[in-house]
Structure formats: structure tokens, C-alpha cells
mmCIF file of N, CA and C in Angstrom:
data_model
loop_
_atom_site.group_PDB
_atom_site.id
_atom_site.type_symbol
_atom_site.label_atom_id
_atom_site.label_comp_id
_atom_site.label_asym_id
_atom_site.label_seq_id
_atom_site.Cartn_x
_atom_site.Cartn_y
_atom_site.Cartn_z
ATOM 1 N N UNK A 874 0.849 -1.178 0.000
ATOM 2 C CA UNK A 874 0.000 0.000 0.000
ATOM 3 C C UNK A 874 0.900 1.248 0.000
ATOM 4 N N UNK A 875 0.322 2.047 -0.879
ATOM 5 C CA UNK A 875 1.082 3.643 -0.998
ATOM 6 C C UNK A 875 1.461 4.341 0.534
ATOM 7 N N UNK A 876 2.096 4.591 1.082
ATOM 8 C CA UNK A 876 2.662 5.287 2.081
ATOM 9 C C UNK A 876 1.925 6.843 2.503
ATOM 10 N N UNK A 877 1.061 7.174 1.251
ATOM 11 C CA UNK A 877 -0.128 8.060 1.395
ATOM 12 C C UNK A 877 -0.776 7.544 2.276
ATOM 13 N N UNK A 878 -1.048 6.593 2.506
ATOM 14 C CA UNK A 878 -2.579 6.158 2.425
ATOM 15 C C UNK A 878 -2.403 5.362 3.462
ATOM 16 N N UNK A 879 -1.342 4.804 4.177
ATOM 17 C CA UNK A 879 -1.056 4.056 5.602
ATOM 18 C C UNK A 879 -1.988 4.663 6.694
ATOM 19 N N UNK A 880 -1.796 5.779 6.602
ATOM 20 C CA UNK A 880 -2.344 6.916 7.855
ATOM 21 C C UNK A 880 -4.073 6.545 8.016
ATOM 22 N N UNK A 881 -4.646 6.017 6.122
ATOM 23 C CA UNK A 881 -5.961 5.803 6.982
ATOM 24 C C UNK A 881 -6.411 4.300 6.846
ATOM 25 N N UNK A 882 -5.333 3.804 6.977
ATOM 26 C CA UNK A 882 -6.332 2.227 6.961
ATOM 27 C C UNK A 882 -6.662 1.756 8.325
ATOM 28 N N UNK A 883 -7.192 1.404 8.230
ATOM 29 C CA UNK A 883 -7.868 0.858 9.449
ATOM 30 C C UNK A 883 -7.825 -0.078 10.236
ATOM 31 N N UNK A 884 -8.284 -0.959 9.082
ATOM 32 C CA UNK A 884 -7.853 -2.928 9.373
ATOM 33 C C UNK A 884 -7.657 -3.208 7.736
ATOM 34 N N UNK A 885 -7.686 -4.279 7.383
ATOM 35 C CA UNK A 885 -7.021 -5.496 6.238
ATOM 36 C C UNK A 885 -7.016 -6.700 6.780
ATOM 37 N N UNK A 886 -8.170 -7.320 5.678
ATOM 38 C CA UNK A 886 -8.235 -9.056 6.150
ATOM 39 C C UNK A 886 -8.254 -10.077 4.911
ATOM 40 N N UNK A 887 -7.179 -10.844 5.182
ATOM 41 C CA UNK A 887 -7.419 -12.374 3.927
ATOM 42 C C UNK A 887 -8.359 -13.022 4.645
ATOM 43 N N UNK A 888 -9.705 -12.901 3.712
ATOM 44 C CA UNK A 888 -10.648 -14.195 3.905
ATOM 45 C C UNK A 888 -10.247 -15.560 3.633
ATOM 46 N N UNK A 889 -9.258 -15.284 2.283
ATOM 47 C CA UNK A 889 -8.607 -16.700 2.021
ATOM 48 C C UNK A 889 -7.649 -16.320 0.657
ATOM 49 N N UNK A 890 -7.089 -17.317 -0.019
ATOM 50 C CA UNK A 890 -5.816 -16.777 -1.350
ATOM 51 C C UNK A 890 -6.435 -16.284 -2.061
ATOM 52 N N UNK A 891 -7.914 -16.067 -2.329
ATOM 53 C CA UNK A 891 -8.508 -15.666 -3.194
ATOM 54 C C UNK A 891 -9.190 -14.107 -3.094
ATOM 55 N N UNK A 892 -10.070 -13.849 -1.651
ATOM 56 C CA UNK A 892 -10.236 -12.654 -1.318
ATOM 57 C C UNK A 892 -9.745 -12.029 -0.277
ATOM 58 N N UNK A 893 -9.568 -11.103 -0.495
ATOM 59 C CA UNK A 893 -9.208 -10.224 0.926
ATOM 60 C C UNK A 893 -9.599 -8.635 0.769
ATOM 61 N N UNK A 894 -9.510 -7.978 1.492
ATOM 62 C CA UNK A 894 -10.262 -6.720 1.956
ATOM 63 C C UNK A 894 -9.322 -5.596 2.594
ATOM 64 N N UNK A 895 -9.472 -4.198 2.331
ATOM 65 C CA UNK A 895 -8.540 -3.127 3.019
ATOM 66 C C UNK A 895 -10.222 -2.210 3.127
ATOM 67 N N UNK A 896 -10.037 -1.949 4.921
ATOM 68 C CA UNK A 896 -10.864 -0.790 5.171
ATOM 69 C C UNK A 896 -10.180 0.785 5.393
ATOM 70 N N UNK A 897 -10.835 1.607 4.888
ATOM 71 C CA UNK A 897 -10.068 2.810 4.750
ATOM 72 C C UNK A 897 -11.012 3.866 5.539
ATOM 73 N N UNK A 898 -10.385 4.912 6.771
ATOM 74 C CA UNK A 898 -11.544 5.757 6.737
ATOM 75 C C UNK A 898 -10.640 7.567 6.216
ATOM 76 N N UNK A 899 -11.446 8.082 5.123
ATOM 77 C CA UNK A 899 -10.729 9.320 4.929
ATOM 78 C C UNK A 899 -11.595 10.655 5.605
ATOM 79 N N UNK A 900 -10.857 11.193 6.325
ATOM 80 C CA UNK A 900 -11.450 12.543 6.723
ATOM 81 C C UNK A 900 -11.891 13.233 5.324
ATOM 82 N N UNK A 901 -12.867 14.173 5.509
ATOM 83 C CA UNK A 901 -13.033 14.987 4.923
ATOM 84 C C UNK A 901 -12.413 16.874 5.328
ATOM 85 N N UNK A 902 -13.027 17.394 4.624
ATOM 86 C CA UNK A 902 -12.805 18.870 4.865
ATOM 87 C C UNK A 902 -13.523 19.828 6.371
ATOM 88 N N UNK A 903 -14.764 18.719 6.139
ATOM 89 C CA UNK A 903 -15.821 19.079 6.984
ATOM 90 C C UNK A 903 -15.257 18.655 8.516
ATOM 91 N N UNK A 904 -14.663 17.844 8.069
ATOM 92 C CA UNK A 904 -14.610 16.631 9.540
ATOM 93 C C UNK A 904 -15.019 15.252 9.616
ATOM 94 N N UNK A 905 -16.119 14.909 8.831
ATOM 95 C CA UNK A 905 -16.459 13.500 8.834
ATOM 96 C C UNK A 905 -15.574 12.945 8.115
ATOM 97 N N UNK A 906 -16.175 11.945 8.206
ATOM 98 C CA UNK A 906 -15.061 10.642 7.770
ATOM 99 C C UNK A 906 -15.649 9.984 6.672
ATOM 100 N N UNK A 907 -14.811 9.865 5.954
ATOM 101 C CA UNK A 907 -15.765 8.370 4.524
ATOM 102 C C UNK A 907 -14.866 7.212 4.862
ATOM 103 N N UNK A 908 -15.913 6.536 4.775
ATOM 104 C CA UNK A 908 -15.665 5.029 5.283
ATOM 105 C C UNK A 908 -15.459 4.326 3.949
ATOM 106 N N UNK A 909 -14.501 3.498 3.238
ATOM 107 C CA UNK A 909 -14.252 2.684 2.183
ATOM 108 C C UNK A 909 -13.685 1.467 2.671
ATOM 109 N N UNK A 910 -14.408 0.419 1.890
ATOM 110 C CA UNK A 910 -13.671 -1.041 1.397
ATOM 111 C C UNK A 910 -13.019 -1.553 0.253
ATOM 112 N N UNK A 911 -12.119 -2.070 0.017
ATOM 113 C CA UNK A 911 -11.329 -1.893 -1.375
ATOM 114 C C UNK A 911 -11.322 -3.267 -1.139
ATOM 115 N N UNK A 912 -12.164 -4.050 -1.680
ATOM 116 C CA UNK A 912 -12.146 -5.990 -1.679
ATOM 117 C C UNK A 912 -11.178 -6.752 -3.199
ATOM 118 N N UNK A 913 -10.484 -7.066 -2.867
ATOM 119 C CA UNK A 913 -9.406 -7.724 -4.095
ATOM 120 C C UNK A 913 -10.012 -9.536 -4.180
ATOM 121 N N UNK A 914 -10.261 -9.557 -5.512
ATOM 122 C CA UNK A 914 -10.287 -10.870 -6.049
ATOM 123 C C UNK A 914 -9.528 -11.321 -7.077
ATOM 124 N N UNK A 915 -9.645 -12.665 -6.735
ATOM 125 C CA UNK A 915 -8.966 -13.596 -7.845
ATOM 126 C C UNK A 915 -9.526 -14.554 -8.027
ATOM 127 N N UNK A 916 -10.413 -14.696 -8.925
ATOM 128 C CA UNK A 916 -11.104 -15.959 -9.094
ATOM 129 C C UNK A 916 -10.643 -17.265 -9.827
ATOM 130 N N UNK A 917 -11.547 -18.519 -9.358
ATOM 131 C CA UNK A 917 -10.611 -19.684 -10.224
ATOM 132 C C UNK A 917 -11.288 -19.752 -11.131
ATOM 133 N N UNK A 918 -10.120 -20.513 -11.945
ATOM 134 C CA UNK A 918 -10.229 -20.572 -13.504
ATOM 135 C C UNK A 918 -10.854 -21.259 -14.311
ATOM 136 N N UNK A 919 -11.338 -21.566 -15.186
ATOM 137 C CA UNK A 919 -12.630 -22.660 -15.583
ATOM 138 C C UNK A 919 -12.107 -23.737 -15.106
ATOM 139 N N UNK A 920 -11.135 -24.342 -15.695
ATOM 140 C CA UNK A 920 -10.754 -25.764 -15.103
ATOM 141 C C UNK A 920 -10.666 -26.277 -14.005
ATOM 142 N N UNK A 921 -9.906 -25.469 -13.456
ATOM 143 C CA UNK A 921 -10.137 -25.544 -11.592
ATOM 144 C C UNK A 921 -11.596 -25.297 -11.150
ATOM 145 N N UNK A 922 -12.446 -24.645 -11.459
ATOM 146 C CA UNK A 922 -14.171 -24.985 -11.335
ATOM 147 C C UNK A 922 -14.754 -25.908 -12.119
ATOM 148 N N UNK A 923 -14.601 -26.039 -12.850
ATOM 149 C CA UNK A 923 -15.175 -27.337 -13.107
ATOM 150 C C UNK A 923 -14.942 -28.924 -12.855
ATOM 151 N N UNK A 924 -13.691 -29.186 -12.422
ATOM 152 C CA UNK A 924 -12.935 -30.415 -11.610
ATOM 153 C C UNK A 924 -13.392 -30.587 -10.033
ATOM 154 N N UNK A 925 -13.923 -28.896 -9.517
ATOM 155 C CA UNK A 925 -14.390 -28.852 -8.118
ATOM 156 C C UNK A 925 -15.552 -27.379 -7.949
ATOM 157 N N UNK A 926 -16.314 -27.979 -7.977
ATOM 158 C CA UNK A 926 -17.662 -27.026 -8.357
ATOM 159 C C UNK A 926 -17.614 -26.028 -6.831
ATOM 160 N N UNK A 927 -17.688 -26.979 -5.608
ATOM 161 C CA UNK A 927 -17.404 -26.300 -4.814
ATOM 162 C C UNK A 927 -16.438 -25.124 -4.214
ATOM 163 N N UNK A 928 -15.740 -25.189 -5.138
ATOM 164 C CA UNK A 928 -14.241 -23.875 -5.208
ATOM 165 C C UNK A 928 -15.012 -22.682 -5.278
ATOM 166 N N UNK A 929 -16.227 -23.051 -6.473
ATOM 167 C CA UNK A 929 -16.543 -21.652 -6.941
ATOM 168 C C UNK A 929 -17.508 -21.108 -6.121
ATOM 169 N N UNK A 930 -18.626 -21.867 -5.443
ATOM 170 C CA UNK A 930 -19.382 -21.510 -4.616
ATOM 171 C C UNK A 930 -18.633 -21.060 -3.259
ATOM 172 N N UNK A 931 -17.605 -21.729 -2.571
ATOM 173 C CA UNK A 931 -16.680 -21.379 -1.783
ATOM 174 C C UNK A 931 -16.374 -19.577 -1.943
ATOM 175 N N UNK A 932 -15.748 -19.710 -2.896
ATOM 176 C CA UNK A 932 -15.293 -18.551 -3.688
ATOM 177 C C UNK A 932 -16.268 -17.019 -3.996
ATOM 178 N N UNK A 933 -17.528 -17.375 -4.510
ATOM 179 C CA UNK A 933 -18.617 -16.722 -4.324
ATOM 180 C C UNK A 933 -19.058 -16.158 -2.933
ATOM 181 N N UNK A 934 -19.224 -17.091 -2.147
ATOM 182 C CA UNK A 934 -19.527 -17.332 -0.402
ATOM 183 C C UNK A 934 -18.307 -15.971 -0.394
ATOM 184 N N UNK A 935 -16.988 -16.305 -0.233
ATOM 185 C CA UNK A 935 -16.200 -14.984 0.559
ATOM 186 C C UNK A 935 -16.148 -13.920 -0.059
ATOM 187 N N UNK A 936 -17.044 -13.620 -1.386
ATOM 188 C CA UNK A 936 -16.682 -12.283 -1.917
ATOM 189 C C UNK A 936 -17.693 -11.572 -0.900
ATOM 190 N N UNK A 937 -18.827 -12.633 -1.100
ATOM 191 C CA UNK A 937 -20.484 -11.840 -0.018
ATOM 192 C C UNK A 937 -19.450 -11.645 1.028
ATOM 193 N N UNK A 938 -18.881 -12.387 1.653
ATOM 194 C CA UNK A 938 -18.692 -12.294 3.433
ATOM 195 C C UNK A 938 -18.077 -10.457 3.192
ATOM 196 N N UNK A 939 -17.165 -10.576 2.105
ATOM 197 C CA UNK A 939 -16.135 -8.908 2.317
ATOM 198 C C UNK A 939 -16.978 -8.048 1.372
ATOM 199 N N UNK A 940 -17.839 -8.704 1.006
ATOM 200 C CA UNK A 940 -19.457 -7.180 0.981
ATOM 201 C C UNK A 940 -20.116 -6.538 1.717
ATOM 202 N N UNK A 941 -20.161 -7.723 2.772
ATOM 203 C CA UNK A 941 -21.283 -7.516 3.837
ATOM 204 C C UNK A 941 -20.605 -6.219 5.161
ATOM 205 N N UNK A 942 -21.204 -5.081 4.492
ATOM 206 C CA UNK A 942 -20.755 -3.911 5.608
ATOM 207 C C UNK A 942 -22.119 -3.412 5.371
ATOM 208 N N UNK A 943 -21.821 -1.760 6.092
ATOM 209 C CA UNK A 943 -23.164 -1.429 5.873
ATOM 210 C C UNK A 943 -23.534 -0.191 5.181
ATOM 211 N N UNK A 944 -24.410 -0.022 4.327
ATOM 212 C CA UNK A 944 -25.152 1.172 3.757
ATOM 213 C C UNK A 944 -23.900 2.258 3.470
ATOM 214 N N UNK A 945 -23.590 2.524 4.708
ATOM 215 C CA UNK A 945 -22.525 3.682 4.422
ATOM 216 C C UNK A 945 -20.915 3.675 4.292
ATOM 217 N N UNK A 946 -20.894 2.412 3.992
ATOM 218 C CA UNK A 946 -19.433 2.168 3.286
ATOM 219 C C UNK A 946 -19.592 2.328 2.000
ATOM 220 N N UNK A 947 -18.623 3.207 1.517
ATOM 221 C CA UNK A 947 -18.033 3.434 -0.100
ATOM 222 C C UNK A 947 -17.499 1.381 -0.483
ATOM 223 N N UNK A 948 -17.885 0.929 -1.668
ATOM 224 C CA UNK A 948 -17.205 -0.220 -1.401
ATOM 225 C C UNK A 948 -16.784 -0.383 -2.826
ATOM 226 N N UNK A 949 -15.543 -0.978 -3.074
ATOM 227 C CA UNK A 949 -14.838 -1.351 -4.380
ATOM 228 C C UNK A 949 -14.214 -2.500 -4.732
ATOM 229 N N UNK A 950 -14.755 -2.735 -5.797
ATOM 230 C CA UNK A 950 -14.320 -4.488 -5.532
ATOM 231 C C UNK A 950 -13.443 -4.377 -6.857
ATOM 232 N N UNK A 951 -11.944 -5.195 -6.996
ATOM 233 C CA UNK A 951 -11.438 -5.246 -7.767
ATOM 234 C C UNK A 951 -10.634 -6.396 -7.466
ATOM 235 N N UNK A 952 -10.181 -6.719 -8.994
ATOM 236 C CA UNK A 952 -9.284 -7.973 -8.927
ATOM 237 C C UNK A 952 -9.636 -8.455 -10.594
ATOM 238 N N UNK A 953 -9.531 -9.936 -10.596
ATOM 239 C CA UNK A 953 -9.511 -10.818 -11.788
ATOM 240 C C UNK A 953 -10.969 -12.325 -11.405
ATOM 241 N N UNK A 954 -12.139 -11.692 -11.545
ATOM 242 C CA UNK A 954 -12.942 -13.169 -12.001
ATOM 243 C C UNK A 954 -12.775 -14.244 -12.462
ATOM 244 N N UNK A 955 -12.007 -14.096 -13.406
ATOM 245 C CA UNK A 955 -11.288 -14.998 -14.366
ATOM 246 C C UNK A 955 -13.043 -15.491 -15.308
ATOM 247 N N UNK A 956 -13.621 -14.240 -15.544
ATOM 248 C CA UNK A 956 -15.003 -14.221 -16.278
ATOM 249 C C UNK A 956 -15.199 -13.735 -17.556
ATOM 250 N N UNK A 957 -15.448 -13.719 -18.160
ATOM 251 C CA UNK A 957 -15.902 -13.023 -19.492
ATOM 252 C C UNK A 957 -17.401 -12.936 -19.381
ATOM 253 N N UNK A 958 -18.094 -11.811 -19.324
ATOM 254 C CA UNK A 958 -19.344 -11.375 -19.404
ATOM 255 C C UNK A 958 -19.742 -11.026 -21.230
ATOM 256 N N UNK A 959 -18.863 -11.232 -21.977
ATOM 257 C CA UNK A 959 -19.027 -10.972 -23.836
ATOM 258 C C UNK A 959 -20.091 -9.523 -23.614
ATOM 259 N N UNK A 960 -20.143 -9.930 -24.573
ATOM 260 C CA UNK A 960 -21.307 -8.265 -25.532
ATOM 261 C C UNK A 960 -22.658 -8.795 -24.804
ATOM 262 N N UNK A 961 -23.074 -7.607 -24.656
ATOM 263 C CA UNK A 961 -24.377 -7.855 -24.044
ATOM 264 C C UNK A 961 -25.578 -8.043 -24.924
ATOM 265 N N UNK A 962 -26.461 -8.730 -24.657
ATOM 266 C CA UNK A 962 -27.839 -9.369 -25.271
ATOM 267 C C UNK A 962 -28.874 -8.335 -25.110
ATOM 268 N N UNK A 963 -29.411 -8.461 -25.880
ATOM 269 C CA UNK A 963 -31.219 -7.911 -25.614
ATOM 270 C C UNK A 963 -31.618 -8.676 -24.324
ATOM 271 N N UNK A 964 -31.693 -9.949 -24.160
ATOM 272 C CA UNK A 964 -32.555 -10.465 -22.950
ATOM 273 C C UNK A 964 -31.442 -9.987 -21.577
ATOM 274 N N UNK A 965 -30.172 -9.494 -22.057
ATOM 275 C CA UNK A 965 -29.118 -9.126 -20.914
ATOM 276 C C UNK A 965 -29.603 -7.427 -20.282
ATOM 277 N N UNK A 966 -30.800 -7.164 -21.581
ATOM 278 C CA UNK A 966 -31.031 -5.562 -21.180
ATOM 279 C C UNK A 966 -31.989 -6.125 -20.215
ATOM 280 N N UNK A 967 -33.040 -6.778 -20.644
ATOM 281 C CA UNK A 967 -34.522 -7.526 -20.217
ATOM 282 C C UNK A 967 -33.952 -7.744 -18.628
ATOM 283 N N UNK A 968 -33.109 -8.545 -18.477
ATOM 284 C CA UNK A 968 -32.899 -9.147 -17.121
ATOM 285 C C UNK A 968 -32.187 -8.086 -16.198
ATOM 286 N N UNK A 969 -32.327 -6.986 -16.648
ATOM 287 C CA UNK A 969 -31.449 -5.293 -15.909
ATOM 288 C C UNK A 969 -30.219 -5.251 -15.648
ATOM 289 N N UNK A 970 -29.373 -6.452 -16.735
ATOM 290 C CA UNK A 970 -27.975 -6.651 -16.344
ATOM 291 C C UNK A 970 -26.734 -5.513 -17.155
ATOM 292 N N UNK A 971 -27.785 -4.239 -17.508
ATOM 293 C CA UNK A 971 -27.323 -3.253 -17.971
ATOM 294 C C UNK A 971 -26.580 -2.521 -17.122
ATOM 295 N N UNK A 972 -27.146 -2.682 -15.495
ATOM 296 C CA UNK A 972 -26.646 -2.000 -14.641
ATOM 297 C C UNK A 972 -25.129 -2.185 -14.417
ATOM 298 N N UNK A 973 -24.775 -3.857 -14.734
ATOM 299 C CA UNK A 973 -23.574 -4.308 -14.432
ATOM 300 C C UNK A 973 -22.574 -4.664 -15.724
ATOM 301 N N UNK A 974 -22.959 -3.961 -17.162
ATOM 302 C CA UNK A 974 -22.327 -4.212 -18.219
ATOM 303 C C UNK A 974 -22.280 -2.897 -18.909
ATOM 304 N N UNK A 975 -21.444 -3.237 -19.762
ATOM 305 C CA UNK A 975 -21.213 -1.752 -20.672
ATOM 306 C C UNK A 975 -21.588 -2.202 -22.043
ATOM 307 N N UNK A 976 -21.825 -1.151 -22.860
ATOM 308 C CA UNK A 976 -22.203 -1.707 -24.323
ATOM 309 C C UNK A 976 -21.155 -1.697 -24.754
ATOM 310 N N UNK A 977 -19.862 -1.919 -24.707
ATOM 311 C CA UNK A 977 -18.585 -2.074 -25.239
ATOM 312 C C UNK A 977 -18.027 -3.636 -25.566
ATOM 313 N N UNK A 978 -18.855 -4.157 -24.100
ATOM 314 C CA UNK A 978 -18.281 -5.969 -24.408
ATOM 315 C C UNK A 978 -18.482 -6.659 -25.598
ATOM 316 N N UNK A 979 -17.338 -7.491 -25.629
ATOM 317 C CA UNK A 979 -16.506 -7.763 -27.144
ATOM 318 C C UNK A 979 -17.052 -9.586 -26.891
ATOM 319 N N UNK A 980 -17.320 -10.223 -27.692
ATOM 320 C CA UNK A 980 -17.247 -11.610 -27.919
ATOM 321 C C UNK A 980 -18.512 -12.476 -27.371
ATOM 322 N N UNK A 981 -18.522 -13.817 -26.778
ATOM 323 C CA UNK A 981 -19.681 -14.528 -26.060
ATOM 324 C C UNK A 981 -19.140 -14.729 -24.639
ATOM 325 N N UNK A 982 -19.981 -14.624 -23.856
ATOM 326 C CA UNK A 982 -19.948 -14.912 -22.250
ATOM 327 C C UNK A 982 -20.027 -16.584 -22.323
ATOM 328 N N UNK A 983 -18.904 -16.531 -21.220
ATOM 329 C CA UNK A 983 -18.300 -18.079 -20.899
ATOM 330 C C UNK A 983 -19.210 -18.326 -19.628
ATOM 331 N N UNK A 984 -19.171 -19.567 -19.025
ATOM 332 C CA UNK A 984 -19.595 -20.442 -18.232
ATOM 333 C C UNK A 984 -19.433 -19.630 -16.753
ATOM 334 N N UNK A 985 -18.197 -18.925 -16.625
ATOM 335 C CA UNK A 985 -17.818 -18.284 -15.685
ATOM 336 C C UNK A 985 -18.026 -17.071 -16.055
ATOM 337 N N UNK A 986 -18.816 -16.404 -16.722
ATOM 338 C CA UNK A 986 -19.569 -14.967 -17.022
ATOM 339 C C UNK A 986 -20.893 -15.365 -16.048
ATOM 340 N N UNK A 987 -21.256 -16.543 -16.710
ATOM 341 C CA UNK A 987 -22.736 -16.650 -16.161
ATOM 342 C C UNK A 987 -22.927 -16.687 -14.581
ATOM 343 N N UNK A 988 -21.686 -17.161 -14.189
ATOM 344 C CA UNK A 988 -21.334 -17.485 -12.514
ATOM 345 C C UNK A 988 -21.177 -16.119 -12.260
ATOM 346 N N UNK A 989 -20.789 -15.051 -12.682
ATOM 347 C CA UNK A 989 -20.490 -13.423 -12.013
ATOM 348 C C UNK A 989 -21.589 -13.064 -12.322
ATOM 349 N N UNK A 990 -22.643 -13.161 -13.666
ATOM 350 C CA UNK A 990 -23.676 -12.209 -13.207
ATOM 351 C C UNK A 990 -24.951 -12.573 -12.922
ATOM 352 N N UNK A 991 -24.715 -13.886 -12.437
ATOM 353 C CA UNK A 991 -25.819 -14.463 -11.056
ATOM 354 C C UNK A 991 -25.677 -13.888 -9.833
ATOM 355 N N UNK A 992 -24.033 -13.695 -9.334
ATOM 356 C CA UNK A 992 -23.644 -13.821 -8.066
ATOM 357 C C UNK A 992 -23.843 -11.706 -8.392
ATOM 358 N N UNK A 993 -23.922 -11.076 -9.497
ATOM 359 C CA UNK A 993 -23.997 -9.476 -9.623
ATOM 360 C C UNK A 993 -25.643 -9.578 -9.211
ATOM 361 N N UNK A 994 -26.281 -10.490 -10.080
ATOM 362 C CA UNK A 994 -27.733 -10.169 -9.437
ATOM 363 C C UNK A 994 -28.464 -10.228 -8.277
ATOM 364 N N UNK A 995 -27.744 -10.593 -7.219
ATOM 365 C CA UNK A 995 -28.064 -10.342 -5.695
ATOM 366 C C UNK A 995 -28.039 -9.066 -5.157
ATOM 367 N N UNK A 996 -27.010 -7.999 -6.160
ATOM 368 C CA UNK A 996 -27.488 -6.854 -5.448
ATOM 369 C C UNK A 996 -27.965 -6.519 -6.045
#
């Protein structure tokens, strides 16, 4: 972590090799504070999910656990799915998965697209 930014972390937790979490709180001008989560993933790779189905549900399970804050956390999730969500569909507008795609995506959504925007449609 940048040496900026030591001053506001808070805590930092590995849920496991795959997710982990940095809480940040930044003052403002005013005085309050913004509260942020910066959640890092790495998801497994088709082969490794499909040899053990449970990896991915595992895997799914700890992204929720380093979601679960509240209302007024800023929260950012970044990392590697190891997903391809492709170009989006008409029935991808239908199902409101516009919220979580851009009209830019290039190609067809893989097996592990469909696993991210099941696990996107919970929120």
C-alpha cells in the first residue's frame, strides 16, 4: 500500500488466497469521515471450477462475506474473475444486467460470465 494512504487504513483481512479486503476511513474537509472497502479478487479458472464445483461456490460465499458492511461504506471491488461477461444481449437488457455491463463488451460470455452475473444479481 502507498505510504499516502497508511495513515488511513484501518484494518485489512485475507478471507482466504482468493479474497481479501482493506478498510479505509478518509477525513473529509468538513470533519467527517468516509468510510471505504477496497475488496481484491482472484477468481478460479474454468478448469479448476469445473474439476471442483465447490471452489466456486466457496469462492462466491467470501466475496459476499467482504461485501457484507453497511449502507454507508463506499465499497470497491477489484481484482480478476477470471469471467468473461461478452457483448451484451437484448434479454441481458430484459434481465437489468445493464446496470452491471457496458455496451462495449466484445465476444460470447463463458460459463464463468454466467457465474459473475448471477452472483452481480443479488445486489
Amino acid at each position: 500500500i502507498s505510504s499516502r494512504l497508511i495513515d488511513y487504513v484501518v484494518c485489512w483481512n485475507s478471507i482466504s488466497d482468493r479474497v481479501s479486503f482493506l478498510d479505509l476511513e478518509f477525513p473529509t474537509k468538513s470533519g467527517k469521515l468516509i468510510k471505504c472497502r477496497v475488496v481484491n479478487v482472484y477468481g478460479p479458472h474454468k478448469k479448476l471450477a469445473e474439476n471442483d464445483q465447490q471452489l466456486l461456490i466457496d469462492f462466491y460465499g467470501q466475496v459476499r462475506d467482504a461485501l457484507n458492511v453497511p449502507a454507508n461504506v463506499e465499497t470497491f471491488v477489484l481484482g480478476d474473475f477470471n469471467s468473461k461477461l461478452g457483448k451484451m444481449t437484448f434479454s441481458d437488457k430484459d434481465f437489468g444486467f445493464g446496470r452491471f455491463m457496458g455496451k462495449f463488451g466484445m465476444g460470447l460470455r463463458n460459463e464463468m460470465g454466467e457465474h459473475l452475473l448471477d452472483f452481480l444479481s443479488e445486489f
